Amino acid sequence: MFKRRKELQGLVNASRKALTEAETKIAERNKLLEYKCEENKVLKAKIVDLENNIEFLVNNLSSKKRELVQRSNQN
């Protein structure tokens, strides 16, 4: 009976260890997801800023240069 109890306690201990490791991995994953979401927001803001800069530059081109830009975009 002692042997059986020892085996069961070993299984319980292994299960607890596996659970702790899984919880740690989940916490690390959640931190990574949070970081990536923040990084994504920053990159989206940069894209919007760049698009605005492009629009500003195109709107301030002379008609001759605007025509060249439009032609190069068609190719």
PDB file of N, CA and C in Angstrom:
ATOM      1  N   MET A   1       0.815  -1.192   0.000  1.00  0.00           N
ATOM      2  CA  MET A   1       0.000   0.000   0.000  1.00  0.00           C
ATOM      3  C   MET A   1       0.863   1.262   0.000  1.00  0.00           C
ATOM      4  N   PHE A   2       1.965   1.230   0.707  1.00  0.00           N
ATOM      5  CA  PHE A   2       2.865   2.374   0.751  1.00  0.00           C
ATOM      6  C   PHE A   2       3.436   2.671  -0.642  1.00  0.00           C
ATOM      7  N   LYS A   3       3.731   1.583  -1.367  1.00  0.00           N
ATOM      8  CA  LYS A   3       4.282   1.742  -2.717  1.00  0.00           C
ATOM      9  C   LYS A   3       3.267   2.425  -3.638  1.00  0.00           C
ATOM     10  N   ARG A   4       2.030   2.017  -3.529  1.00  0.00           N
ATOM     11  CA  ARG A   4       0.973   2.593  -4.366  1.00  0.00           C
ATOM     12  C   ARG A   4       0.794   4.083  -4.042  1.00  0.00           C
ATOM     13  N   ARG A   5       0.806   4.408  -2.758  1.00  0.00           N
ATOM     14  CA  ARG A   5       0.659   5.808  -2.346  1.00  0.00           C
ATOM     15  C   ARG A   5       1.827   6.648  -2.853  1.00  0.00           C
ATOM     16  N   LYS A   6       3.009   6.088  -2.799  1.00  0.00           N
ATOM     17  CA  LYS A   6       4.203   6.785  -3.290  1.00  0.00           C
ATOM     18  C   LYS A   6       4.096   7.040  -4.794  1.00  0.00           C
ATOM     19  N   GLU A   7       3.597   6.065  -5.526  1.00  0.00           N
ATOM     20  CA  GLU A   7       3.406   6.223  -6.974  1.00  0.00           C
ATOM     21  C   GLU A   7       2.392   7.324  -7.273  1.00  0.00           C
ATOM     22  N   LEU A   8       1.288   7.294  -6.526  1.00  0.00           N
ATOM     23  CA  LEU A   8       0.255   8.316  -6.735  1.00  0.00           C
ATOM     24  C   LEU A   8       0.768   9.705  -6.378  1.00  0.00           C
ATOM     25  N   GLN A   9       1.544   9.790  -5.295  1.00  0.00           N
ATOM     26  CA  GLN A   9       2.109  11.090  -4.906  1.00  0.00           C
ATOM     27  C   GLN A   9       3.069  11.596  -5.984  1.00  0.00           C
ATOM     28  N   GLY A  10       3.809  10.665  -6.593  1.00  0.00           N
ATOM     29  CA  GLY A  10       4.705  11.024  -7.690  1.00  0.00           C
ATOM     30  C   GLY A  10       3.922  11.591  -8.870  1.00  0.00           C
ATOM     31  N   LEU A  11       2.785  10.977  -9.176  1.00  0.00           N
ATOM     32  CA  LEU A  11       1.936  11.477 -10.260  1.00  0.00           C
ATOM     33  C   LEU A  11       1.367  12.850  -9.929  1.00  0.00           C
ATOM     34  N   VAL A  12       0.951  13.032  -8.686  1.00  0.00           N
ATOM     35  CA  VAL A  12       0.420  14.332  -8.264  1.00  0.00           C
ATOM     36  C   VAL A  12       1.501  15.397  -8.382  1.00  0.00           C
ATOM     37  N   ASN A  13       2.685  15.089  -7.914  1.00  0.00           N
ATOM     38  CA  ASN A  13       3.793  16.050  -7.985  1.00  0.00           C
ATOM     39  C   ASN A  13       4.136  16.393  -9.436  1.00  0.00           C
ATOM     40  N   ALA A  14       4.160  15.379 -10.307  1.00  0.00           N
ATOM     41  CA  ALA A  14       4.448  15.609 -11.727  1.00  0.00           C
ATOM     42  C   ALA A  14       3.356  16.465 -12.356  1.00  0.00           C
ATOM     43  N   SER A  15       2.109  16.206 -11.970  1.00  0.00           N
ATOM     44  CA  SER A  15       0.994  16.995 -12.503  1.00  0.00           C
ATOM     45  C   SER A  15       1.082  18.445 -12.047  1.00  0.00           C
ATOM     46  N   ARG A  16       1.417  18.641 -10.780  1.00  0.00           N
ATOM     47  CA  ARG A  16       1.569  20.008 -10.263  1.00  0.00           C
ATOM     48  C   ARG A  16       2.686  20.746 -10.987  1.00  0.00           C
ATOM     49  N   LYS A  17       3.789  20.051 -11.215  1.00  0.00           N
ATOM     50  CA  LYS A  17       4.919  20.667 -11.920  1.00  0.00           C
ATOM     51  C   LYS A  17       4.519  21.029 -13.357  1.00  0.00           C
ATOM     52  N   ALA A  18       3.822  20.110 -14.024  1.00  0.00           N
ATOM     53  CA  ALA A  18       3.383  20.365 -15.399  1.00  0.00           C
ATOM     54  C   ALA A  18       2.406  21.538 -15.441  1.00  0.00           C
ATOM     55  N   LEU A  19       1.524  21.615 -14.448  1.00  0.00           N
ATOM     56  CA  LEU A  19       0.573  22.714 -14.386  1.00  0.00           C
ATOM     57  C   LEU A  19       1.289  24.046 -14.183  1.00  0.00           C
ATOM     58  N   THR A  20       2.269  24.056 -13.291  1.00  0.00           N
ATOM     59  CA  THR A  20       3.046  25.277 -13.050  1.00  0.00           C
ATOM     60  C   THR A  20       3.774  25.714 -14.318  1.00  0.00           C
ATOM     61  N   GLU A  21       4.374  24.755 -15.018  1.00  0.00           N
ATOM     62  CA  GLU A  21       5.074  25.074 -16.271  1.00  0.00           C
ATOM     63  C   GLU A  21       4.095  25.606 -17.313  1.00  0.00           C
ATOM     64  N   ALA A  22       2.915  25.007 -17.409  1.00  0.00           N
ATOM     65  CA  ALA A  22       1.912  25.464 -18.375  1.00  0.00           C
ATOM     66  C   ALA A  22       1.441  26.876 -18.035  1.00  0.00           C
ATOM     67  N   GLU A  23       1.223  27.143 -16.748  1.00  0.00           N
ATOM     68  CA  GLU A  23       0.805  28.487 -16.342  1.00  0.00           C
ATOM     69  C   GLU A  23       1.878  29.516 -16.660  1.00  0.00           C
ATOM     70  N   THR A  24       3.146  29.147 -16.462  1.00  0.00           N
ATOM     71  CA  THR A  24       4.255  30.045 -16.786  1.00  0.00           C
ATOM     72  C   THR A  24       4.289  30.332 -18.286  1.00  0.00           C
ATOM     73  N   LYS A  25       4.110  29.297 -19.095  1.00  0.00           N
ATOM     74  CA  LYS A  25       4.107  29.476 -20.548  1.00  0.00           C
ATOM     75  C   LYS A  25       2.946  30.364 -20.991  1.00  0.00           C
ATOM     76  N   ILE A  26       1.794  30.186 -20.361  1.00  0.00           N
ATOM     77  CA  ILE A  26       0.626  31.010 -20.699  1.00  0.00           C
ATOM     78  C   ILE A  26       0.894  32.467 -20.349  1.00  0.00           C
ATOM     79  N   ALA A  27       1.489  32.708 -19.178  1.00  0.00           N
ATOM     80  CA  ALA A  27       1.802  34.074 -18.769  1.00  0.00           C
ATOM     81  C   ALA A  27       2.805  34.716 -19.729  1.00  0.00           C
ATOM     82  N   GLU A  28       3.813  33.953 -20.154  1.00  0.00           N
ATOM     83  CA  GLU A  28       4.799  34.464 -21.118  1.00  0.00           C
ATOM     84  C   GLU A  28       4.137  34.769 -22.454  1.00  0.00           C
ATOM     85  N   ARG A  29       3.237  33.872 -22.888  1.00  0.00           N
ATOM     86  CA  ARG A  29       2.517  34.090 -24.150  1.00  0.00           C
ATOM     87  C   ARG A  29       1.669  35.349 -24.079  1.00  0.00           C
ATOM     88  N   ASN A  30       0.993  35.544 -22.948  1.00  0.00           N
ATOM     89  CA  ASN A  30       0.152  36.731 -22.786  1.00  0.00           C
ATOM     90  C   ASN A  30       0.975  38.012 -22.817  1.00  0.00           C
ATOM     91  N   LYS A  31       2.144  37.984 -22.199  1.00  0.00           N
ATOM     92  CA  LYS A  31       3.033  39.160 -22.234  1.00  0.00           C
ATOM     93  C   LYS A  31       3.494  39.440 -23.662  1.00  0.00           C
ATOM     94  N   LEU A  32       3.837  38.366 -24.383  1.00  0.00           N
ATOM     95  CA  LEU A  32       4.273  38.517 -25.770  1.00  0.00           C
ATOM     96  C   LEU A  32       3.150  39.083 -26.628  1.00  0.00           C
ATOM     97  N   LEU A  33       1.934  38.577 -26.441  1.00  0.00           N
ATOM     98  CA  LEU A  33       0.790  39.085 -27.205  1.00  0.00           C
ATOM     99  C   LEU A  33       0.544  40.565 -26.905  1.00  0.00           C
ATOM    100  N   GLU A  34       0.646  40.926 -25.649  1.00  0.00           N
ATOM    101  CA  GLU A  34       0.449  42.323 -25.262  1.00  0.00           C
ATOM    102  C   GLU A  34       1.511  43.216 -25.908  1.00  0.00           C
ATOM    103  N   TYR A  35       2.756  42.755 -25.884  1.00  0.00           N
ATOM    104  CA  TYR A  35       3.848  43.512 -26.503  1.00  0.00           C
ATOM    105  C   TYR A  35       3.620  43.650 -28.003  1.00  0.00           C
ATOM    106  N   LYS A  36       3.243  42.551 -28.650  1.00  0.00           N
ATOM    107  CA  LYS A  36       3.032  42.581 -30.100  1.00  0.00           C
ATOM    108  C   LYS A  36       1.847  43.475 -30.472  1.00  0.00           C
ATOM    109  N   CYS A  37       0.813  43.501 -29.643  1.00  0.00           N
ATOM    110  CA  CYS A  37      -0.327  44.386 -29.909  1.00  0.00           C
ATOM    111  C   CYS A  37       0.106  45.851 -29.827  1.00  0.00           C
ATOM    112  N   GLU A  38       0.918  46.170 -28.827  1.00  0.00           N
ATOM    113  CA  GLU A  38       1.428  47.539 -28.708  1.00  0.00           C
ATOM    114  C   GLU A  38       2.308  47.887 -29.903  1.00  0.00           C
ATOM    115  N   GLU A  39       3.175  46.955 -30.277  1.00  0.00           N
ATOM    116  CA  GLU A  39       4.054  47.166 -31.427  1.00  0.00           C
ATOM    117  C   GLU A  39       3.219  47.372 -32.694  1.00  0.00           C
ATOM    118  N   ASN A  40       2.146  46.614 -32.836  1.00  0.00           N
ATOM    119  CA  ASN A  40       1.252  46.720 -33.986  1.00  0.00           C
ATOM    120  C   ASN A  40       0.606  48.108 -34.044  1.00  0.00           C
ATOM    121  N   LYS A  41       0.165  48.613 -32.874  1.00  0.00           N
ATOM    122  CA  LYS A  41      -0.434  49.948 -32.821  1.00  0.00           C
ATOM    123  C   LYS A  41       0.566  51.010 -33.253  1.00  0.00           C
ATOM    124  N   VAL A  42       1.797  50.873 -32.791  1.00  0.00           N
ATOM    125  CA  VAL A  42       2.838  51.840 -33.153  1.00  0.00           C
ATOM    126  C   VAL A  42       3.101  51.798 -34.657  1.00  0.00           C
ATOM    127  N   LEU A  43       3.198  50.602 -35.207  1.00  0.00           N
ATOM    128  CA  LEU A  43       3.458  50.469 -36.640  1.00  0.00           C
ATOM    129  C   LEU A  43       2.302  51.007 -37.476  1.00  0.00           C
ATOM    130  N   LYS A  44       1.072  50.760 -37.035  1.00  0.00           N
ATOM    131  CA  LYS A  44      -0.081  51.306 -37.755  1.00  0.00           C
ATOM    132  C   LYS A  44      -0.055  52.825 -37.736  1.00  0.00           C
ATOM    133  N   ALA A  45       0.318  53.414 -36.611  1.00  0.00           N
ATOM    134  CA  ALA A  45       0.411  54.867 -36.515  1.00  0.00           C
ATOM    135  C   ALA A  45       1.497  55.399 -37.447  1.00  0.00           C
ATOM    136  N   LYS A  46       2.607  54.682 -37.540  1.00  0.00           N
ATOM    137  CA  LYS A  46       3.682  55.093 -38.451  1.00  0.00           C
ATOM    138  C   LYS A  46       3.225  55.025 -39.905  1.00  0.00           C
ATOM    139  N   ILE A  47       2.464  53.985 -40.238  1.00  0.00           N
ATOM    140  CA  ILE A  47       1.949  53.842 -41.606  1.00  0.00           C
ATOM    141  C   ILE A  47       1.025  55.008 -41.946  1.00  0.00           C
ATOM    142  N   VAL A  48       0.136  55.342 -41.032  1.00  0.00           N
ATOM    143  CA  VAL A  48      -0.782  56.468 -41.258  1.00  0.00           C
ATOM    144  C   VAL A  48       0.015  57.753 -41.434  1.00  0.00           C
ATOM    145  N   ASP A  49       1.034  57.931 -40.611  1.00  0.00           N
ATOM    146  CA  ASP A  49       1.876  59.129 -40.712  1.00  0.00           C
ATOM    147  C   ASP A  49       2.586  59.186 -42.064  1.00  0.00           C
ATOM    148  N   LEU A  50       3.119  58.054 -42.499  1.00  0.00           N
ATOM    149  CA  LEU A  50       3.792  58.015 -43.802  1.00  0.00           C
ATOM    150  C   LEU A  50       2.819  58.277 -44.950  1.00  0.00           C
ATOM    151  N   GLU A  51       1.629  57.705 -44.858  1.00  0.00           N
ATOM    152  CA  GLU A  51       0.619  57.958 -45.895  1.00  0.00           C
ATOM    153  C   GLU A  51       0.260  59.446 -45.947  1.00  0.00           C
ATOM    154  N   ASN A  52       0.136  60.052 -44.784  1.00  0.00           N
ATOM    155  CA  ASN A  52      -0.153  61.491 -44.750  1.00  0.00           C
ATOM    156  C   ASN A  52       0.983  62.303 -45.343  1.00  0.00           C
ATOM    157  N   ASN A  53       2.218  61.898 -45.048  1.00  0.00           N
ATOM    158  CA  ASN A  53       3.369  62.594 -45.614  1.00  0.00           C
ATOM    159  C   ASN A  53       3.405  62.469 -47.134  1.00  0.00           C
ATOM    160  N   ILE A  54       3.105  61.285 -47.640  1.00  0.00           N
ATOM    161  CA  ILE A  54       3.080  61.071 -49.093  1.00  0.00           C
ATOM    162  C   ILE A  54       2.008  61.940 -49.728  1.00  0.00           C
ATOM    163  N   GLU A  55       0.822  61.952 -49.111  1.00  0.00           N
ATOM    164  CA  GLU A  55      -0.264  62.770 -49.645  1.00  0.00           C
ATOM    165  C   GLU A  55       0.134  64.249 -49.656  1.00  0.00           C
ATOM    166  N   PHE A  56       0.757  64.695 -48.575  1.00  0.00           N
ATOM    167  CA  PHE A  56       1.200  66.094 -48.495  1.00  0.00           C
ATOM    168  C   PHE A  56       2.209  66.399 -49.593  1.00  0.00           C
ATOM    169  N   LEU A  57       3.165  65.509 -49.776  1.00  0.00           N
ATOM    170  CA  LEU A  57       4.194  65.732 -50.793  1.00  0.00           C
ATOM    171  C   LEU A  57       3.593  65.733 -52.199  1.00  0.00           C
ATOM    172  N   VAL A  58       2.699  64.797 -52.470  1.00  0.00           N
ATOM    173  CA  VAL A  58       2.086  64.726 -53.796  1.00  0.00           C
ATOM    174  C   VAL A  58       1.255  65.977 -54.056  1.00  0.00           C
ATOM    175  N   ASN A  59       0.534  66.436 -53.042  1.00  0.00           N
ATOM    176  CA  ASN A  59      -0.300  67.622 -53.227  1.00  0.00           C
ATOM    177  C   ASN A  59       0.521  68.889 -53.461  1.00  0.00           C
ATOM    178  N   ASN A  60       1.765  68.873 -53.022  1.00  0.00           N
ATOM    179  CA  ASN A  60       2.617  70.051 -53.198  1.00  0.00           C
ATOM    180  C   ASN A  60       3.555  69.963 -54.394  1.00  0.00           C
ATOM    181  N   LEU A  61       3.388  68.935 -55.213  1.00  0.00           N
ATOM    182  CA  LEU A  61       4.203  68.809 -56.419  1.00  0.00           C
ATOM    183  C   LEU A  61       3.681  69.753 -57.500  1.00  0.00           C
ATOM    184  N   SER A  62       4.592  70.137 -58.348  1.00  0.00           N
ATOM    185  CA  SER A  62       4.152  70.893 -59.526  1.00  0.00           C
ATOM    186  C   SER A  62       3.389  69.923 -60.424  1.00  0.00           C
ATOM    187  N   SER A  63       2.595  70.465 -61.313  1.00  0.00           N
ATOM    188  CA  SER A  63       1.777  69.609 -62.177  1.00  0.00           C
ATOM    189  C   SER A  63       2.648  68.704 -63.043  1.00  0.00           C
ATOM    190  N   LYS A  64       3.805  69.205 -63.454  1.00  0.00           N
ATOM    191  CA  LYS A  64       4.701  68.407 -64.288  1.00  0.00           C
ATOM    192  C   LYS A  64       5.253  67.209 -63.497  1.00  0.00           C
ATOM    193  N   LYS A  65       5.681  67.468 -62.260  1.00  0.00           N
ATOM    194  CA  LYS A  65       6.215  66.387 -61.434  1.00  0.00           C
ATOM    195  C   LYS A  65       5.104  65.415 -61.018  1.00  0.00           C
ATOM    196  N   ARG A  66       3.914  65.914 -60.762  1.00  0.00           N
ATOM    197  CA  ARG A  66       2.795  65.051 -60.400  1.00  0.00           C
ATOM    198  C   ARG A  66       2.495  64.086 -61.546  1.00  0.00           C
ATOM    199  N   GLU A  67       2.567  64.583 -62.769  1.00  0.00           N
ATOM    200  CA  GLU A  67       2.334  63.742 -63.938  1.00  0.00           C
ATOM    201  C   GLU A  67       3.388  62.641 -64.017  1.00  0.00           C
ATOM    202  N   LEU A  68       4.647  62.965 -63.704  1.00  0.00           N
ATOM    203  CA  LEU A  68       5.710  61.959 -63.720  1.00  0.00           C
ATOM    204  C   LEU A  68       5.468  60.892 -62.637  1.00  0.00           C
ATOM    205  N   VAL A  69       5.025  61.323 -61.487  1.00  0.00           N
ATOM    206  CA  VAL A  69       4.747  60.378 -60.399  1.00  0.00           C
ATOM    207  C   VAL A  69       3.600  59.454 -60.783  1.00  0.00           C
ATOM    208  N   GLN A  70       2.563  60.000 -61.386  1.00  0.00           N
ATOM    209  CA  GLN A  70       1.420  59.193 -61.787  1.00  0.00           C
ATOM    210  C   GLN A  70       1.813  58.187 -62.851  1.00  0.00           C
ATOM    211  N   ARG A  71       2.678  58.603 -63.770  1.00  0.00           N
ATOM    212  CA  ARG A  71       3.120  57.697 -64.819  1.00  0.00           C
ATOM    213  C   ARG A  71       3.967  56.556 -64.240  1.00  0.00           C
ATOM    214  N   SER A  72       4.834  56.890 -63.281  1.00  0.00           N
ATOM    215  CA  SER A  72       5.682  55.855 -62.686  1.00  0.00           C
ATOM    216  C   SER A  72       4.848  54.882 -61.850  1.00  0.00           C
ATOM    217  N   ASN A  73       3.736  55.335 -61.282  1.00  0.00           N
ATOM    218  CA  ASN A  73       2.859  54.437 -60.524  1.00  0.00           C
ATOM    219  C   ASN A  73       2.085  53.492 -61.427  1.00  0.00           C
ATOM    220  N   GLN A  74       1.848  53.877 -62.667  1.00  0.00           N
ATOM    221  CA  GLN A  74       1.111  53.040 -63.591  1.00  0.00           C
ATOM    222  C   GLN A  74       1.977  51.893 -64.105  1.00  0.00           C
ATOM    223  N   ASN A  75       3.255  52.060 -64.103  1.00  0.00           N
ATOM    224  CA  ASN A  75       4.178  51.016 -64.618  1.00  0.00           C
ATOM    225  C   ASN A  75       4.431  50.000 -63.592  1.00  0.00           C
TER     226      ASN A  75
END
